[in-house]
Each structure stands twice: as structure tokens, then as C-alpha cells.
XYZ file of C-alpha atoms in Angstrom:
518
model
C -110.027 -213.332 53.970
C -110.277 -217.132 53.883
C -113.325 -218.978 55.146
C -113.062 -221.336 58.109
C -115.445 -223.656 59.934
C -116.542 -223.260 63.542
C -117.977 -226.419 65.099
C -120.310 -225.534 67.983
C -120.824 -228.516 70.256
C -120.884 -231.794 68.323
C -123.151 -231.010 65.372
C -123.650 -227.348 64.448
C -121.138 -226.043 61.903
C -120.891 -222.294 61.220
C -118.995 -220.611 58.421
C -116.743 -217.742 59.478
C -113.820 -215.712 58.205
C -110.338 -215.459 59.640
C -110.241 -212.291 61.745
C -113.947 -212.413 62.607
C -115.016 -211.879 66.214
C -116.295 -215.120 67.737
C -118.883 -213.331 69.881
C -120.340 -211.506 66.888
C -120.545 -214.794 64.968
C -122.355 -216.616 67.777
C -124.686 -213.673 68.451
C -125.613 -213.492 64.759
C -126.794 -217.093 65.000
C -128.618 -216.465 68.321
C -126.214 -218.743 70.193
C -125.141 -216.122 72.703
C -125.973 -212.546 73.650
C -123.754 -209.504 74.090
C -125.643 -207.361 76.627
C -122.560 -205.238 77.356
C -122.062 -204.543 73.664
C -119.017 -206.777 73.386
C -116.979 -204.809 75.922
C -115.977 -207.936 77.848
C -117.504 -206.926 81.179
C -120.728 -208.908 81.628
C -119.232 -212.386 81.225
C -122.363 -213.781 79.549
C -120.650 -214.983 76.355
C -118.329 -217.536 77.960
C -117.234 -220.362 75.665
C -114.745 -223.199 75.887
C -112.230 -223.414 73.042
C -111.829 -227.157 72.450
C -109.583 -226.974 69.390
C -108.236 -224.414 66.985
C -106.307 -221.136 66.846
C -107.608 -217.902 68.378
C -106.048 -214.661 69.571
C -104.490 -214.564 73.068
C -106.630 -213.448 76.026
C -107.156 -209.697 76.227
C -106.269 -207.747 79.355
C -109.938 -207.838 80.407
C -110.028 -211.628 80.132
C -106.788 -211.902 82.097
C -108.205 -209.594 84.753
C -111.178 -211.941 85.207
C -109.090 -215.110 85.024
C -110.155 -216.343 81.548
C -106.673 -217.377 80.450
C -107.095 -221.065 79.577
C -109.612 -222.805 77.351
C -112.482 -220.853 78.919
C -112.757 -217.534 77.076
C -115.109 -214.623 76.458
C -116.361 -214.939 72.890
C -116.615 -211.172 72.419
C -112.902 -210.816 73.191
C -111.815 -213.689 70.933
C -110.833 -213.444 67.264
C -111.056 -216.487 64.995
C -107.728 -217.439 63.369
C -108.656 -220.814 61.862
C -111.007 -223.798 62.090
C -112.445 -224.036 65.606
C -114.339 -226.347 67.867
C -116.123 -224.522 70.686
C -118.525 -225.423 73.455
C -121.127 -223.006 74.795
C -121.303 -222.474 78.555
C -124.534 -223.972 79.936
C -126.767 -222.547 82.622
C -126.012 -218.869 82.189
C -128.630 -216.496 83.623
C -131.041 -214.683 81.336
C -129.089 -211.701 80.045
C -129.936 -208.140 80.963
C -128.356 -204.978 79.606
C -125.217 -204.518 81.678
C -122.543 -201.848 81.864
C -120.979 -203.163 85.073
C -118.163 -205.669 85.428
C -119.152 -209.088 86.763
C -116.674 -209.981 89.530
C -116.920 -213.424 91.082
C -115.692 -214.063 94.642
C -112.793 -216.420 95.236
C -114.951 -218.361 97.705
C -118.694 -218.810 98.207
C -120.126 -218.242 101.681
C -123.420 -216.453 100.971
C -124.941 -213.798 103.175
C -128.358 -215.408 102.782
C -129.289 -218.916 101.722
C -131.323 -219.441 98.583
C -132.244 -222.966 99.617
C -135.700 -223.758 100.889
C -136.866 -220.245 101.685
C -138.314 -219.315 105.036
C -137.182 -216.893 107.710
C -133.474 -216.258 108.233
C -131.732 -214.039 110.764
C -129.321 -211.379 109.593
C -127.550 -208.997 111.987
C -130.276 -209.511 114.574
C -133.130 -208.965 112.105
C -135.412 -211.607 110.648
C -135.774 -211.667 106.878
C -138.062 -213.850 104.766
C -136.165 -215.174 101.749
C -136.366 -217.994 99.248
C -135.225 -219.000 95.797
C -137.267 -216.171 94.271
C -135.820 -213.555 96.650
C -134.374 -210.394 95.202
C -131.647 -208.219 96.678
C -131.046 -204.568 95.822
C -127.420 -203.437 95.548
C -127.038 -199.650 95.748
C -124.073 -197.405 94.977
C -125.171 -194.165 96.633
C -123.068 -191.707 94.670
C -122.687 -187.958 95.006
C -124.094 -187.374 91.517
C -125.749 -190.652 90.622
C -127.384 -193.617 92.359
C -126.467 -196.808 90.494
C -128.187 -200.050 91.420
C -128.586 -203.698 90.543
C -131.290 -206.215 91.379
C -129.756 -209.652 91.948
C -130.769 -213.128 93.059
C -129.314 -214.740 96.212
C -126.906 -216.561 93.877
C -125.698 -213.257 92.457
C -127.412 -213.427 89.059
C -127.939 -209.850 87.867
C -131.617 -209.453 87.017
C -131.751 -205.714 86.402
C -129.424 -202.725 86.367
C -130.031 -198.989 86.115
C -129.207 -195.624 87.656
C -130.957 -192.401 88.639
C -129.850 -188.912 89.562
C -129.047 -188.309 93.215
C -131.821 -185.797 94.082
C -129.631 -183.426 96.119
C -128.253 -180.907 93.609
C -130.053 -178.025 95.357
C -127.921 -178.755 98.458
C -124.667 -178.477 96.501
C -122.856 -180.530 93.871
C -120.195 -181.889 96.229
C -120.249 -183.600 99.610
C -118.575 -180.735 101.473
C -121.318 -178.284 100.452
C -124.020 -180.764 101.439
C -122.324 -181.536 104.733
C -122.147 -177.822 105.584
C -125.831 -177.308 104.758
C -126.896 -180.300 106.834
C -124.872 -179.182 109.852
C -126.132 -175.606 109.828
C -129.789 -176.387 109.084
C -131.637 -179.340 110.635
C -134.455 -178.971 108.132
C -131.961 -179.405 105.312
C -130.543 -182.486 107.038
C -134.019 -183.976 107.448
C -134.876 -183.252 103.809
C -131.674 -184.908 102.566
C -132.414 -187.980 104.693
C -136.002 -188.130 103.480
C -135.130 -187.816 99.797
C -132.450 -190.503 99.863
C -134.635 -192.943 101.774
C -137.579 -192.281 99.468
C -135.703 -192.883 96.232
C -134.065 -196.104 97.485
C -137.348 -197.386 98.948
C -139.140 -196.672 95.670
C -136.532 -198.620 93.696
C -136.756 -201.488 96.189
C -140.559 -201.544 96.063
C -140.653 -201.411 92.259
C -138.436 -204.492 92.053
C -139.874 -206.334 95.083
C -136.492 -206.708 96.748
C -136.252 -208.276 100.205
C -132.878 -206.863 101.241
C -130.843 -203.733 100.462
C -127.020 -203.707 100.429
C -125.815 -200.119 100.182
C -122.498 -198.291 99.944
C -121.600 -194.635 99.561
C -118.894 -192.219 100.554
C -118.869 -191.422 104.257
C -121.075 -188.339 103.926
C -123.692 -189.927 101.669
C -123.850 -193.137 103.703
C -124.107 -191.138 106.939
C -126.955 -189.121 105.423
C -128.793 -192.299 104.447
C -128.470 -194.018 107.823
C -128.994 -190.762 109.771
C -125.626 -191.040 111.518
C -123.915 -188.233 113.432
C -122.153 -185.937 110.954
C -120.047 -183.845 113.312
C -117.008 -186.120 113.145
C -116.799 -185.577 109.386
C -116.750 -181.792 109.733
C -113.650 -181.426 111.907
C -110.256 -183.034 112.282
C -109.520 -185.962 112.420
C -112.563 -186.401 110.111
C -114.072 -189.656 111.325
C -117.422 -191.197 110.408
C -119.701 -192.032 113.322
C -118.869 -195.735 113.006
C -116.585 -198.100 111.097
C -118.883 -201.060 111.641
C -121.527 -202.532 109.369
C -124.647 -200.347 109.631
C -128.065 -202.006 109.774
C -131.431 -200.258 109.602
C -134.951 -200.613 108.265
C -136.101 -198.641 105.219
C -139.828 -199.001 105.543
C -140.333 -202.745 105.855
C -137.056 -203.597 104.115
C -133.764 -204.398 105.805
C -130.870 -202.183 104.686
C -127.210 -203.014 105.357
C -124.501 -200.407 104.837
C -120.955 -201.413 103.943
C -118.420 -200.391 106.620
C -116.850 -196.962 106.174
C -113.048 -196.999 106.241
C -111.991 -193.602 107.596
C -112.524 -189.937 106.858
C -114.354 -189.625 103.551
C -113.379 -193.153 102.504
C -116.795 -194.705 102.891
C -118.515 -197.978 102.186
C -118.147 -197.381 98.456
C -114.363 -197.377 98.821
C -114.601 -200.579 100.876
C -116.678 -202.229 98.124
C -114.183 -201.055 95.472
C -111.347 -202.631 97.422
C -113.190 -205.922 97.999
C -113.952 -206.186 94.277
C -110.303 -205.561 93.390
C -109.206 -208.395 95.706
C -111.072 -210.861 93.467
C -109.380 -209.766 90.233
C -106.516 -211.651 88.661
C -103.960 -208.886 89.121
C -100.467 -208.862 90.607
C -99.344 -206.565 93.425
C -98.506 -203.787 93.840
C -101.409 -202.194 92.013
C -103.197 -198.865 92.050
C -106.971 -198.576 92.194
C -108.380 -195.147 91.331
C -112.150 -194.587 91.499
C -112.617 -191.337 89.589
C -115.538 -189.055 90.347
C -116.660 -185.975 92.216
C -114.986 -187.559 95.236
C -112.051 -189.724 94.101
C -110.799 -192.706 96.114
C -107.265 -194.009 95.612
C -105.797 -197.304 96.874
C -102.309 -198.726 96.573
C -102.304 -202.446 97.356
C -98.926 -204.058 98.083
C -98.281 -207.428 99.695
C -100.404 -207.454 102.876
C -100.593 -203.660 103.139
C -103.190 -201.331 101.676
C -102.634 -197.571 101.484
C -105.703 -195.428 100.905
C -106.702 -191.819 100.475
C -109.542 -189.739 99.105
C -109.571 -186.374 97.416
C -112.429 -184.026 96.479
C -111.832 -183.656 92.745
C -114.973 -181.581 92.258
C -117.671 -181.732 89.565
C -115.374 -180.928 86.607
C -115.091 -184.630 85.748
C -118.871 -184.921 85.416
C -120.890 -181.733 84.906
C -118.911 -178.744 86.154
C -117.861 -177.201 82.831
C -119.499 -174.677 80.475
C -120.851 -177.288 78.087
C -120.862 -180.212 80.499
C -123.444 -182.978 80.346
C -124.370 -186.242 82.038
C -125.196 -189.737 80.882
C -128.838 -188.987 81.666
C -128.948 -185.981 79.333
C -126.790 -187.509 76.630
C -123.932 -185.811 74.876
C -120.473 -186.284 73.398
C -118.801 -189.305 75.007
C -115.844 -189.716 72.647
C -113.904 -187.111 70.659
C -110.727 -186.933 68.595
C -108.925 -184.039 66.919
C -108.521 -184.956 63.244
C -106.710 -181.913 61.925
C -106.356 -178.154 61.809
C -108.290 -175.760 59.557
C -107.670 -172.014 59.449
C -105.325 -172.505 62.431
C -108.183 -173.914 64.507
C -108.625 -177.515 65.724
C -111.039 -179.817 63.894
C -112.776 -182.580 65.846
C -114.798 -185.680 65.098
C -116.962 -186.985 67.917
C -119.505 -189.598 68.914
C -122.581 -188.896 71.000
C -125.805 -190.423 72.199
C -129.266 -188.824 72.493
C -128.026 -185.409 71.269
C -124.689 -183.532 71.057
C -125.839 -180.879 73.515
C -122.917 -181.201 75.911
C -119.603 -182.896 76.632
C -119.191 -185.858 78.982
C -116.121 -186.142 81.190
C -114.230 -188.852 79.253
C -114.591 -186.886 76.008
C -113.353 -183.753 77.770
C -110.164 -185.572 78.809
C -109.550 -186.670 75.194
C -110.261 -183.171 73.886
C -107.806 -181.559 76.304
C -105.164 -184.218 75.613
C -105.393 -183.578 71.863
C -105.346 -179.804 72.367
C -102.274 -180.230 74.556
C -100.522 -182.427 71.972
C -101.427 -179.967 69.217
C -100.014 -176.991 71.084
C -103.349 -175.201 71.503
C -102.943 -175.420 75.291
C -99.579 -175.170 77.030
C -98.485 -177.312 79.983
C -99.573 -174.568 82.373
C -103.141 -174.838 81.061
C -103.197 -171.569 79.088
C -105.080 -171.528 75.785
C -102.418 -170.096 73.482
C -103.723 -170.370 69.904
C -106.687 -171.238 67.707
C -109.164 -169.633 70.060
C -112.059 -167.226 69.786
C -113.271 -164.845 72.459
C -116.701 -165.077 74.078
C -117.616 -162.383 76.594
C -113.930 -161.663 77.082
C -113.084 -165.345 77.664
C -110.914 -167.557 75.455
C -112.752 -170.568 74.021
C -111.775 -173.410 71.695
C -114.632 -174.762 69.595
C -115.245 -178.463 69.223
C -118.206 -177.759 66.941
C -119.161 -174.114 66.488
C -122.427 -174.991 64.717
C -123.607 -176.749 67.873
C -122.004 -174.327 70.304
C -119.731 -177.028 71.722
C -116.558 -175.575 73.192
C -114.138 -175.584 76.109
C -113.267 -172.311 77.785
C -110.203 -171.130 79.669
C -112.227 -171.457 82.880
C -113.092 -175.066 81.959
C -109.413 -175.868 81.480
C -108.584 -174.357 84.879
C -111.316 -176.398 86.562
C -110.191 -179.653 84.986
C -106.591 -178.795 85.946
C -107.647 -178.574 89.590
C -109.484 -181.889 89.361
C -106.462 -183.557 87.765
C -104.125 -182.006 90.352
C -106.269 -183.398 93.170
C -105.948 -186.930 91.790
C -102.338 -186.633 90.627
C -101.093 -185.262 93.958
C -102.974 -188.003 95.804
C -101.349 -190.702 93.680
C -97.887 -189.153 94.091
C -98.133 -188.945 97.873
C -99.646 -192.419 98.240
C -96.838 -193.951 96.186
C -94.278 -191.995 98.194
C -95.691 -193.191 101.514
C -95.911 -196.795 100.324
C -92.406 -196.717 98.877
C -93.622 -197.868 95.460
C -92.318 -196.325 92.245
C -94.341 -196.000 89.070
C -92.119 -198.559 87.345
C -92.798 -201.090 90.124
C -96.568 -201.071 89.544
C -97.977 -204.360 88.222
C -101.493 -203.065 87.650
C -103.610 -199.927 87.370
C -107.386 -200.127 87.787
C -109.467 -197.103 86.782
C -112.870 -197.542 88.399
C -116.004 -195.425 88.416
C -118.516 -194.748 85.653
C -116.319 -191.874 84.500
C -113.727 -194.428 83.446
C -116.014 -196.506 81.194
C -115.282 -194.460 78.045
C -112.014 -192.968 79.279
C -109.101 -193.219 76.845
C -106.222 -194.412 79.008
C -103.520 -192.835 76.818
C -105.259 -189.452 76.930
C -105.539 -189.654 80.717
C -101.816 -190.447 80.884
C -100.966 -187.501 78.612
C -102.578 -185.078 81.070
C -101.162 -186.839 84.140
C -104.571 -187.887 85.453
C -103.207 -191.413 85.907
C -99.602 -192.680 86.000
C -97.907 -193.413 82.681
C -97.586 -197.192 82.774
C -97.591 -199.905 80.132
C -101.031 -199.874 78.498
C -101.315 -203.612 78.978
C -101.532 -203.317 82.782
C -104.034 -200.419 82.816
C -107.722 -201.360 82.765
C -110.860 -199.241 83.021
C -113.445 -201.364 84.821
C -116.303 -198.912 85.248
C -118.319 -199.148 88.455
C -116.642 -201.450 90.998
C -118.911 -200.616 93.934
C -121.791 -202.785 92.713
C -119.474 -205.724 91.900
C -117.989 -205.323 95.390
C -121.437 -205.445 97.001
C -122.237 -208.542 94.946
C -119.062 -210.173 96.299
C -120.182 -209.263 99.840
C -123.540 -210.921 99.145
C -121.805 -214.113 98.019
C -119.098 -214.124 100.707
C -120.411 -212.893 104.048
C -116.937 -212.889 105.623
C -116.318 -209.473 104.071
C -119.051 -208.112 106.335
C -118.591 -210.316 109.382
C -114.802 -209.831 109.459
C -114.663 -206.281 108.132
C -112.723 -205.091 111.202
C -109.796 -207.338 110.285
C -109.708 -205.933 106.762
C -109.978 -202.339 107.982
C -107.000 -202.859 110.285
C -104.822 -203.610 107.232
C -105.641 -200.261 105.599
C -103.289 -197.349 106.213
C -105.194 -194.141 105.507
C -103.269 -191.107 104.303
C -104.632 -187.610 104.986
C -103.313 -185.592 102.081
C -103.497 -182.029 103.512
C -101.425 -183.094 106.543
C -98.666 -184.754 104.538
C -95.276 -182.990 104.191
C -95.036 -180.976 100.994
C -98.664 -181.527 100.008
C -99.362 -177.992 98.749
C -96.127 -177.892 96.750
C -96.999 -181.239 95.169
C -100.571 -180.089 94.443
C -99.383 -176.880 92.753
C -96.812 -178.805 90.712
C -99.547 -181.276 89.725
C -101.500 -178.475 88.039
C -99.145 -178.835 85.079
C -100.711 -180.863 82.271
C -97.761 -183.210 81.974
C -97.474 -187.004 82.354
C -97.173 -188.465 85.838
């Protein structure tokens, strides 16, 4: 490939090759950093293209509004001599795996100017330019969090296990335990408060903004649970929840309805800031999946318990904490059995959800599994159960039971999408965008998900996997207080759909068990 020159600023000239990634070039010369690994989600490699040919903006750049001269270097390929300008004043980079979503307007929840005591929802809080805020996504399986400045600069990001597995792996099991045993309820409350307080104390944060599904958020703020256990399934309140966690002020995002909690609200708020046309679908995949269809001034929403199969609920399942296979592809057939290549981190001791979707999609395409989910060829038998090996030497396999469990999880999501689109009067072909949110979606192959019918089959160019959107949504709330102060107005625009009460739901759910495109 031919050599070209890249002029950085007015003086520095770098030698590059046509087809080289601009972000990689700049990072090699210590002119930028790629804390998200060049995935285009952290926004810390912004550059201005002054002159010269480059590739068009990727779908991730378009989603974030980088469609003019301002581009993300990691998403830009050099096509000729260039003149670029580095973006000044970017915050010190931290390792990020979460999309940076900027609000369309700035009206901060707290002021970073001058410090001193400020009042927030009737509570006094001492803040200043060095203040730190803790953003918490209180998930069923995992607690993800960010430490940010009042201006929204991300200073730290991490996650920990939600310490409630002994009370059940899903919110329904935990809700039942808490309602039948006060000691269990008190223990759940204590554990959640302790882990969040410890994170807050370790990072010296002054304020906690928290969101979770309705059950998890109700646990954390010690709200009445009875309304979530019986029809019409209502959380104790739809208003912003405020409480003290030790000496720290905690604010909970408003819960929408039923099991659509503050996390769903944060997802929705984040999606409003993206450069995406309506109507669009937003699907936050996880143990409890939230689905939104946004059209014009209307928002349709539902939630469905898709179970632990997406995360840990299979024979050789694993989590991001334990490590495991996160990407897999069938490369051929040997002795009438499938052959796979895969990527893993830490150790290949288990299979992560995104890899499982790719494995099943390839097995489906290869005829090893039929559309009804039956393993039909290439299998071995273990304790009377059919299994298909991914790597026999490492005891990595999927069983017939695993396939059935993932079928049920897919059917829960697929039937929810079908009914939501029916109620909104929006066809698949009319969709202008599809957002796959949730940590499950970070390594999800969109085509594989479409093959199984987990998500609608749309043009690849309008489907984006954003990863966690709850934390970006909370960051938007921090920077634009109107999303908390006027949450009632937003909630009034949301039409919630209760799937089990919709006409034909069970027939649609059963039909959705088929591993066919949606």
C-alpha cells in the first residue's frame, strides 16, 4: 500500500499507509488513547478532519452525531494525505466499556462552580469542583457503576456481582422470598446498601444516582413490595426516590410501571440523545429484558423475564467475572461433527451469552439443530442427554436442555417485540433504528441474533449494539436535571403493554419458540 502523510496540527507530520486506522496511528505516537479498545464508544479519540480523504462515518459515529468534520479516530480509515486537528481539553482517559452519551442540553443537577452547600430534593449536599458522583446500575446479576465529576467526566468504571444469588437468580424468585420471609427481605436490603455504600466510600463520592428494575430498586430503597406481587403489578411509587445511604444522598430514577424500573427509564433517556430516526426499537437484553418502541411522540414499553439463560443459566455457562468464551464461529465439519474456533479471556472454562447465540446460530445454519430446537445430528450422549461439543478437550458443549432454555429466553423477547410492534402499528420494514442495549449485547453478533429471531431482521446498518445504556442515561440525568424534575411528564407519554394480558399472547409465545428469523 502507498505511503501518505498525516499533518497533525500545524507542524507534526506522520507517515501512514492508505487503509491504516487513524486512531491506531495517533495512539502509536502517543497523541491519543483508545481506552475502549477502538470500539468507538468512549469518544476520547475525537479529531477534526481539516483536509483529505477518509472513510465515511460508521454507524456508531452517526449514532453519536459525528457526521461532519468531527470524527472518532478509531472509526476512521486513512485514504490519502490528511490534515487533522486533535480535540483539546479531553478528560484523562480511563478504561471504558460504556457508551458516552451527551445530553442535547446542559442543565446540571448540581453546580460544579464555587463549591459549598447546595440543596437537592430537600437535602443539603456539600459539593465543589472536586466532587464525585456515583452512578449505579443495580442489575439482577451485576452491579455496574461509574464515578463521574459534576461535569460528567468519567473518572472510573467497574462492576461487581450482585450478592443475592442465594435468594434466586431472577427477580421473581427474590420477590417471593422477600415477601414470605421478613428476615430475607432485611438481608437483601442490608447487602445491597452495604455494597453500594462501600463503593461510594472507596471512591469518596458525594452523591449516588441509582437505577434498577422495579424489584431491585424497591429492595434498595426499602419500598413496599406487595404491589409488584399481584395484578396490576405496580411499584410503590413512580416518583423520584430520595434516601440516605449512611451519610451519602442517594437518588433513585423513577420507575415506569410494573417491572419497568428506573433502569428502563435511564435506557430511554439515553436513547433520546442519540442521533437516530423514529420509529426505533430499544431492547435491553438480560435476565429481565426491557423493550421500547419509540414513534413520533409516543413510546410503547414492555418487560419480559427472559431468565438466566442469556447470562449463566446453561450447563457450561460463565460470566464476565469468571472469564470464558465470548466469541465463537463454526469453521467446518469433521467426522460429521461441528468444528469451532473461539476467543476467550482469563480461561475457556465456560461460554458467555453472546458466544452461545453465535454457536446456536451456526448450528442452526449447519443443520445440527432444527427450527424446533431439536439437536438432530453430530451429537454425543452424556448421561442420556444429547450434547454438541464446542471443544471436547475442554469439556465445552451445549446440551439439548441448554437449547430449550435459550429457546424460552428468545421466545420471551421475540413475543414481546411482536406484540409491541402490533400494538404500536409499526411493521418491521418501517423501523428506522434498532438499539441492542445491555452488557449482553457488547459482543453480540447482530446477524446471529437475527438468525435465531432474538431481534428483528433489519438492515445491518440501522442495528447497533450499545452495551450498557443505564449508566449513560444516569449521566444524562446528572447533566440535565429536567429528566428528574419533569419525569412525570415523560412517564405520561409511555404506554405500557402487559404481555400476558394481550390477546393471543400464549399463541405468539409458543410460535416464537421456533428458531427462525423475526
